[in-house]
CSV table of C-alpha atoms in Angstrom, one decimal:
chain,number,residue,atom,x,y,z
A,1,UNK,CA,-45.4,-1.0,65.4
A,2,UNK,CA,-46.8,2.9,67.0
A,3,UNK,CA,-43.6,5.5,66.9
A,4,UNK,CA,-43.9,5.2,70.2
A,5,UNK,CA,-43.4,1.1,70.5
A,6,UNK,CA,-40.5,1.6,67.7
A,7,UNK,CA,-38.6,4.4,70.4
A,8,UNK,CA,-39.2,2.0,73.6
A,9,UNK,CA,-37.9,-1.0,71.0
A,10,UNK,CA,-34.8,1.1,69.9
A,11,UNK,CA,-33.5,3.3,73.0
A,12,UNK,CA,-31.3,0.6,74.3
A,13,UNK,CA,-29.5,-0.2,71.6
A,14,UNK,CA,-26.7,0.9,70.2
A,15,UNK,CA,-24.6,2.0,66.5
A,16,UNK,CA,-21.5,2.3,65.4
A,17,UNK,CA,-21.0,4.3,62.2
A,18,UNK,CA,-17.1,3.9,60.7
A,19,UNK,CA,-17.0,7.4,59.2
A,20,UNK,CA,-18.9,10.6,59.2
A,21,UNK,CA,-18.7,11.7,55.6
A,22,UNK,CA,-21.5,11.3,53.2
A,23,UNK,CA,-22.9,8.2,54.0
A,24,UNK,CA,-22.3,8.5,58.0
A,25,UNK,CA,-23.4,11.6,58.6
A,26,UNK,CA,-26.7,11.3,56.5
A,27,UNK,CA,-27.6,7.9,58.4
A,28,UNK,CA,-26.9,8.6,61.7
A,29,UNK,CA,-29.1,12.0,61.3
A,30,UNK,CA,-31.6,9.5,59.8
A,31,UNK,CA,-31.0,7.0,63.1
A,32,UNK,CA,-30.9,9.6,65.8
A,33,UNK,CA,-34.3,11.2,64.0
A,34,UNK,CA,-35.9,7.7,64.9
A,35,UNK,CA,-34.8,7.6,68.1
A,36,UNK,CA,-31.6,4.5,68.9
A,37,UNK,CA,-30.6,5.3,71.7
A,38,UNK,CA,-26.5,5.2,71.4
A,39,UNK,CA,-24.8,6.7,68.4
A,40,UNK,CA,-20.8,5.5,68.0
A,41,UNK,CA,-19.1,8.1,65.5
A,42,UNK,CA,-15.3,7.4,64.7
A,43,UNK,CA,-13.8,10.3,61.7
A,44,UNK,CA,-10.4,11.2,61.7
A,45,UNK,CA,-11.4,14.4,59.2
A,46,UNK,CA,-12.9,17.8,59.0
A,47,UNK,CA,-15.1,19.8,57.7
A,48,UNK,CA,-14.5,21.0,54.3
A,49,UNK,CA,-16.9,23.7,52.0
A,50,UNK,CA,-16.7,20.6,49.1
A,51,UNK,CA,-18.5,18.0,52.0
A,52,UNK,CA,-20.9,20.4,52.1
A,53,UNK,CA,-22.4,19.5,48.1
A,54,UNK,CA,-23.5,15.5,50.0
A,55,UNK,CA,-22.5,15.7,53.6
A,56,UNK,CA,-25.0,17.1,56.6
A,57,UNK,CA,-22.9,20.2,57.8
A,58,UNK,CA,-22.8,23.2,57.9
A,59,UNK,CA,-21.2,26.0,56.5
A,60,UNK,CA,-20.2,27.7,59.7
A,61,UNK,CA,-18.7,23.9,61.0
A,62,UNK,CA,-16.1,23.8,58.2
A,63,UNK,CA,-12.7,23.3,59.4
A,64,UNK,CA,-14.2,21.2,62.6
A,65,UNK,CA,-13.7,18.0,63.2
A,66,UNK,CA,-16.6,15.5,61.6
A,67,UNK,CA,-17.3,13.5,64.7
A,68,UNK,CA,-17.7,15.9,66.9
A,69,UNK,CA,-19.8,18.5,64.7
A,70,UNK,CA,-21.9,15.8,63.8
A,71,UNK,CA,-22.6,14.7,67.9
A,72,UNK,CA,-23.7,18.5,67.9
A,73,UNK,CA,-25.8,18.4,64.8
A,74,UNK,CA,-27.8,15.2,66.2
A,75,UNK,CA,-28.3,16.8,69.2
A,76,UNK,CA,-30.3,19.8,67.3
A,77,UNK,CA,-32.1,17.2,66.0
A,78,UNK,CA,-32.9,14.7,69.5
A,79,UNK,CA,-31.0,15.1,72.1
A,80,UNK,CA,-32.2,12.7,73.8
A,81,UNK,CA,-29.2,10.6,71.9
A,82,UNK,CA,-26.3,9.3,73.3
A,83,UNK,CA,-23.4,9.8,71.1
A,84,UNK,CA,-19.4,8.9,71.2
A,85,UNK,CA,-17.5,11.2,69.0
A,86,UNK,CA,-13.9,9.0,68.3
A,87,UNK,CA,-11.3,11.9,66.4
A,88,UNK,CA,-9.5,9.0,65.4
A,89,UNK,CA,-8.8,6.6,61.3
A,90,UNK,CA,-10.2,4.3,62.4
A,91,UNK,CA,-7.9,0.8,62.3
A,92,UNK,CA,-8.9,-3.1,63.2
A,93,UNK,CA,-7.6,-2.4,66.6
A,94,UNK,CA,-10.2,0.7,67.3
A,95,UNK,CA,-12.6,-0.9,65.4
A,96,UNK,CA,-12.3,-4.0,68.0
A,97,UNK,CA,-12.4,-1.9,70.8
A,98,UNK,CA,-14.7,1.3,70.2
A,99,UNK,CA,-17.4,-0.9,68.0
A,100,UNK,CA,-17.8,-4.1,70.0
A,101,UNK,CA,-21.0,-3.7,72.3
A,102,UNK,CA,-23.1,-2.2,69.2
A,103,UNK,CA,-25.5,-4.2,67.9
A,104,UNK,CA,-24.5,-3.2,64.4
A,105,UNK,CA,-21.9,-1.7,62.6
A,106,UNK,CA,-22.5,0.5,59.8
A,107,UNK,CA,-19.5,0.6,57.4
A,108,UNK,CA,-19.0,4.4,55.7
A,109,UNK,CA,-16.1,5.0,54.6
A,110,UNK,CA,-15.1,6.5,51.3
A,111,UNK,CA,-11.7,4.3,50.1
A,112,UNK,CA,-12.3,0.9,49.0
A,113,UNK,CA,-9.2,-0.6,51.2
A,114,UNK,CA,-11.4,0.8,54.1
A,115,UNK,CA,-14.4,-1.1,53.5
A,116,UNK,CA,-12.2,-4.1,52.9
A,117,UNK,CA,-10.5,-3.8,55.5
A,118,UNK,CA,-14.0,-3.0,57.8
A,119,UNK,CA,-15.4,-5.8,56.2
A,120,UNK,CA,-12.4,-8.6,57.1
A,121,UNK,CA,-12.4,-7.5,60.3
A,122,UNK,CA,-15.2,-7.2,61.7
A,123,UNK,CA,-16.1,-10.8,60.0
A,124,UNK,CA,-13.2,-12.1,61.9
A,125,UNK,CA,-13.8,-10.7,65.1
A,126,UNK,CA,-17.6,-10.5,65.3
A,127,UNK,CA,-19.4,-13.5,62.6
A,128,UNK,CA,-22.5,-13.1,64.9
A,129,UNK,CA,-22.9,-9.2,64.4
A,130,UNK,CA,-24.7,-7.2,61.8
A,131,UNK,CA,-22.1,-5.3,59.2
A,132,UNK,CA,-24.2,-2.6,56.4
A,133,UNK,CA,-22.2,-1.7,54.2
A,134,UNK,CA,-22.5,1.2,51.1
A,135,UNK,CA,-20.8,0.4,47.8
A,136,UNK,CA,-21.5,2.2,45.0
A,137,UNK,CA,-23.2,5.2,44.8
A,138,UNK,CA,-21.1,8.3,42.9
A,139,UNK,CA,-23.7,10.0,39.9
A,140,UNK,CA,-26.5,11.3,39.8
A,141,UNK,CA,-29.5,9.3,38.2
A,142,UNK,CA,-29.8,5.2,37.8
A,143,UNK,CA,-32.1,4.8,41.0
A,144,UNK,CA,-32.7,1.2,39.1
A,145,UNK,CA,-29.2,0.1,39.9
A,146,UNK,CA,-29.1,1.1,43.9
A,147,UNK,CA,-29.9,-2.1,45.2
A,148,UNK,CA,-29.7,-4.4,48.7
A,149,UNK,CA,-28.7,-8.2,49.2
A,150,UNK,CA,-26.8,-9.5,51.9
A,151,UNK,CA,-25.0,-12.7,52.7
A,152,UNK,CA,-25.3,-13.9,56.3
A,153,UNK,CA,-24.7,-10.4,58.9
A,154,UNK,CA,-22.9,-8.1,55.7
A,155,UNK,CA,-25.5,-6.2,54.4
A,156,UNK,CA,-24.5,-5.0,51.2
A,157,UNK,CA,-26.6,-1.1,50.1
A,158,UNK,CA,-26.0,0.5,46.3
A,159,UNK,CA,-24.8,0.1,43.1
A,160,UNK,CA,-21.4,-1.8,43.8
A,161,UNK,CA,-20.2,-0.7,40.5
A,162,UNK,CA,-19.9,3.4,40.1
A,163,UNK,CA,-16.9,4.6,41.3
A,164,UNK,CA,-16.1,8.6,41.5
A,165,UNK,CA,-14.0,9.9,39.9
A,166,UNK,CA,-13.4,13.8,38.6
A,167,UNK,CA,-16.4,13.1,35.9
A,168,UNK,CA,-18.2,10.9,38.3
A,169,UNK,CA,-18.8,12.9,41.9
A,170,UNK,CA,-20.2,11.6,45.2
A,171,UNK,CA,-23.6,13.9,45.5
A,172,UNK,CA,-25.9,14.2,47.6
A,173,UNK,CA,-28.8,12.7,46.2
A,174,UNK,CA,-27.6,9.0,45.4
A,175,UNK,CA,-25.5,9.2,48.2
A,176,UNK,CA,-28.1,10.1,50.9
A,177,UNK,CA,-30.4,7.2,48.9
A,178,UNK,CA,-27.4,4.9,50.3
A,179,UNK,CA,-26.6,6.1,53.2
A,180,UNK,CA,-30.6,6.1,53.9
A,181,UNK,CA,-30.6,2.0,52.5
A,182,UNK,CA,-28.6,1.6,54.8
A,183,UNK,CA,-30.2,3.0,58.3
A,184,UNK,CA,-33.8,1.5,57.0
A,185,UNK,CA,-31.3,-2.2,57.1
A,186,UNK,CA,-30.0,-1.1,60.3
A,187,UNK,CA,-33.9,-0.4,62.1
A,188,UNK,CA,-35.5,-4.0,60.3
A,189,UNK,CA,-32.1,-5.5,62.3
A,190,UNK,CA,-33.5,-3.7,65.6
A,191,UNK,CA,-36.8,-4.3,65.0
A,192,UNK,CA,-37.0,-7.7,64.2
A,193,UNK,CA,-38.9,-9.9,66.6
B,1,UNK,CA,-20.1,-28.8,39.6
B,2,UNK,CA,-22.7,-25.5,39.4
B,3,UNK,CA,-22.4,-23.5,41.9
B,4,UNK,CA,-24.5,-20.5,43.3
B,5,UNK,CA,-22.1,-17.2,42.4
B,6,UNK,CA,-23.9,-13.6,43.6
B,7,UNK,CA,-27.4,-15.6,44.2
B,8,UNK,CA,-26.9,-16.7,40.6
B,9,UNK,CA,-26.3,-20.3,39.1
B,10,UNK,CA,-23.0,-20.6,37.4
B,11,UNK,CA,-21.3,-23.8,35.8
B,12,UNK,CA,-18.1,-25.0,35.0
B,13,UNK,CA,-16.2,-28.0,33.5
B,14,UNK,CA,-14.3,-28.3,36.6
B,15,UNK,CA,-14.8,-30.4,39.8
B,16,UNK,CA,-12.7,-28.0,41.7
B,17,UNK,CA,-11.8,-24.7,41.6
B,18,UNK,CA,-9.2,-22.6,44.2
B,19,UNK,CA,-10.2,-18.2,44.4
B,20,UNK,CA,-7.4,-17.5,42.1
B,21,UNK,CA,-9.0,-20.0,39.9
B,22,UNK,CA,-12.4,-18.3,39.9
B,23,UNK,CA,-11.8,-14.7,39.8
B,24,UNK,CA,-9.5,-15.1,36.3
B,25,UNK,CA,-12.2,-18.0,34.9
B,26,UNK,CA,-14.9,-15.4,35.7
B,27,UNK,CA,-12.4,-12.0,34.7
B,28,UNK,CA,-12.8,-10.3,38.1
B,29,UNK,CA,-9.8,-9.1,38.4
B,30,UNK,CA,-10.8,-6.1,40.8
B,31,UNK,CA,-8.2,-5.1,43.6
B,32,UNK,CA,-10.6,-4.8,46.2
B,33,UNK,CA,-12.9,-7.5,47.4
B,34,UNK,CA,-14.2,-9.1,49.8
B,35,UNK,CA,-15.1,-13.4,48.8
B,36,UNK,CA,-17.1,-15.4,50.6
B,37,UNK,CA,-17.3,-19.4,50.5
B,38,UNK,CA,-20.5,-21.1,52.0
B,39,UNK,CA,-21.0,-17.7,54.2
B,40,UNK,CA,-17.3,-17.8,55.7
B,41,UNK,CA,-15.0,-15.2,54.4
B,42,UNK,CA,-11.9,-16.1,52.9
B,43,UNK,CA,-9.0,-14.6,53.6
B,44,UNK,CA,-6.9,-12.7,50.8
B,45,UNK,CA,-3.8,-15.2,51.5
B,46,UNK,CA,-6.0,-18.2,51.3
B,47,UNK,CA,-7.1,-17.4,47.3
B,48,UNK,CA,-4.5,-19.8,46.4
B,49,UNK,CA,-5.4,-22.3,48.9
B,50,UNK,CA,-9.5,-22.0,49.5
B,51,UNK,CA,-11.2,-24.4,47.4
B,52,UNK,CA,-14.5,-24.3,46.0
B,53,UNK,CA,-16.4,-27.5,45.0
B,54,UNK,CA,-20.2,-28.4,43.7
B,55,UNK,CA,-22.8,-26.9,45.4
B,56,UNK,CA,-20.6,-24.1,47.1
B,57,UNK,CA,-22.3,-20.6,47.3
B,58,UNK,CA,-19.7,-18.1,46.7
B,59,UNK,CA,-19.7,-14.4,46.9
B,60,UNK,CA,-17.8,-12.4,45.3
B,61,UNK,CA,-17.9,-8.4,46.5
B,62,UNK,CA,-16.4,-5.6,44.5
B,63,UNK,CA,-15.2,-3.0,46.6
B,64,UNK,CA,-15.6,0.8,45.0
B,65,UNK,CA,-14.8,4.3,46.5
B,66,UNK,CA,-17.4,6.2,47.5
B,67,UNK,CA,-19.3,7.9,50.7
């Protein structure tokens, strides 16, 4: 498949991204670069200086809400992507409403209870929709522990073990690896013949 | 019974187990997790009633914070 074929295949596809932090911002940018037609972003938070160690934002955006910020970043890279940005703390009802027409949903939350919530919501309401989650990416090094596995439409990227803490923070390299693995899984699903 | 647990063969002396019994037997004490039996999601309130039997394919996913 040539680059042009890929663009043609992706232009009518829609991907939902739940959370625009370390996973969501990097995953969304990767998908925008390859030409996914529509991205639906959702996040309630604002950009802080401490986010810049891993999230796809700039110093000039500190204090601004993440979802519309990410939309502007994406449009500086690829203006042909149509981006819908919701400033909202996603609950099950929002997920059903905003992501119902997505071809794939990317879970990009930071809190474990939120991850559990979206998995239960999507697997119950949309059992046929692929959900790509990121679990375990704190710290540094340990490339050999990061992996991919799937169970039906639930696709898991990460080491499934390392939890963030004061002494094991989330950092650009490992978070970026998992975010781009998620984008890679999305691409594989969308380009399946 | 023999089951597949997270893509690996496992053997238990019981013929049938609830999800809670399996979690206890494996000392999976995580608070946030997702369980699927043969591809079907098991909700939290069904952990004491949903059963696992011979040849079932079980996924227990431990959710850790970070993103």
